[in-house]
Tab-separated table of C-alpha atoms in Angstrom:
chain	number	residue	atom	x	y	z
N	1	MET	CA	97.556	105.307	95.388
N	2	THR	CA	99.452	108.278	94.623
N	3	LYS	CA	99.775	109.755	90.840
N	4	ALA	CA	103.051	110.365	89.424
N	5	SER	CA	102.350	114.075	88.905
N	6	ASP	CA	101.792	114.747	92.349
N	7	ILE	CA	105.249	112.886	93.270
N	8	ARG	CA	107.052	114.977	90.297
N	9	THR	CA	105.851	118.323	92.364
N	10	LYS	CA	108.171	117.323	95.597
N	11	THR	CA	111.427	117.992	96.398
N	12	ALA	CA	114.129	115.477	96.878
N	13	ASP	CA	113.681	115.195	100.797
N	14	GLU	CA	110.000	114.810	100.511
N	15	LEU	CA	110.500	112.105	97.921
N	16	GLN	CA	112.917	110.483	100.209
N	17	ASP	CA	110.813	110.817	103.166
N	18	GLN	CA	107.501	109.249	101.022
N	19	LEU	CA	109.787	106.474	100.005
N	20	LEU	CA	110.539	105.752	103.662
N	21	GLY	CA	107.237	105.730	104.454
N	22	LEU	CA	105.992	103.322	101.984
N	23	LYS	CA	108.953	101.052	102.708
N	24	LYS	CA	108.012	101.059	106.642
N	25	GLU	CA	104.328	100.397	105.243
N	26	GLN	CA	105.410	97.449	102.872
N	27	PHE	CA	107.125	96.021	105.958
N	28	ASN	CA	104.289	95.992	108.464
N	29	LEU	CA	102.065	94.379	105.487
N	30	ARG	CA	104.571	91.642	105.035
N	31	PHE	CA	104.526	91.023	108.842
N	32	GLN	CA	100.676	91.152	108.922
N	33	LYS	CA	100.679	88.472	105.525
N	34	ALA	CA	103.363	86.328	107.573
N	35	THR	CA	101.146	86.386	110.664
N	36	GLY	CA	97.883	85.658	108.990
N	37	GLN	CA	96.304	89.117	109.591
N	38	LEU	CA	96.691	90.816	106.332
N	39	GLU	CA	93.140	91.650	105.141
N	40	ASN	CA	93.739	93.858	102.333
N	41	THR	CA	96.227	91.885	99.970
N	42	ALA	CA	95.692	94.140	97.047
N	43	ARG	CA	97.548	97.002	99.029
N	44	VAL	CA	100.743	94.990	98.833
N	45	ARG	CA	100.797	95.192	95.190
N	46	GLN	CA	99.869	99.198	95.534
N	47	ILE	CA	102.523	99.934	97.899
N	48	ARG	CA	105.189	98.118	95.509
N	49	ARG	CA	104.088	100.002	92.329
N	50	ASP	CA	104.146	103.450	94.485
N	51	ILE	CA	107.772	102.386	95.798
N	52	ALA	CA	108.761	102.122	92.404
N	53	ARG	CA	106.788	104.996	91.236
N	54	VAL	CA	108.878	107.240	93.553
N	55	LYS	CA	112.279	105.701	92.798
N	56	THR	CA	111.873	106.186	88.819
N	57	ILE	CA	111.116	109.972	89.689
N	58	GLN	CA	113.875	110.074	91.876
N	59	ALA	CA	116.281	108.774	88.907
N	60	GLN	CA	114.526	111.038	86.744
N	61	LYS	CA	115.150	114.055	88.662
N	62	VAL	CA	118.860	113.156	89.364
N	63	ALA	CA	119.510	112.715	85.475
N	64	SER	CA	118.026	115.958	84.778
N	65	ALA	CA	119.879	117.793	87.135
N	66	ALA	CA	123.089	116.169	85.895
N	67	LYS	CA	122.069	116.998	82.348
N	68	ALA	CA	121.825	120.668	83.325
N	69	LYS	CA	125.090	120.777	84.539
């Protein structure tokens, strides 16, 4: 689980890379669940929330950049 304060320090490119990695992990977890191999079911929830956290901070950065202009 990543903290919001850690995510805020990252650049837009780093956030996009992290989001891509989280989405890949989410896909793999869904695949494991479908095949009955998922062991840590709580990880699905963690990933979903981390994705939401990254997207929220991305939106905040875009809004603050637009406001600064």
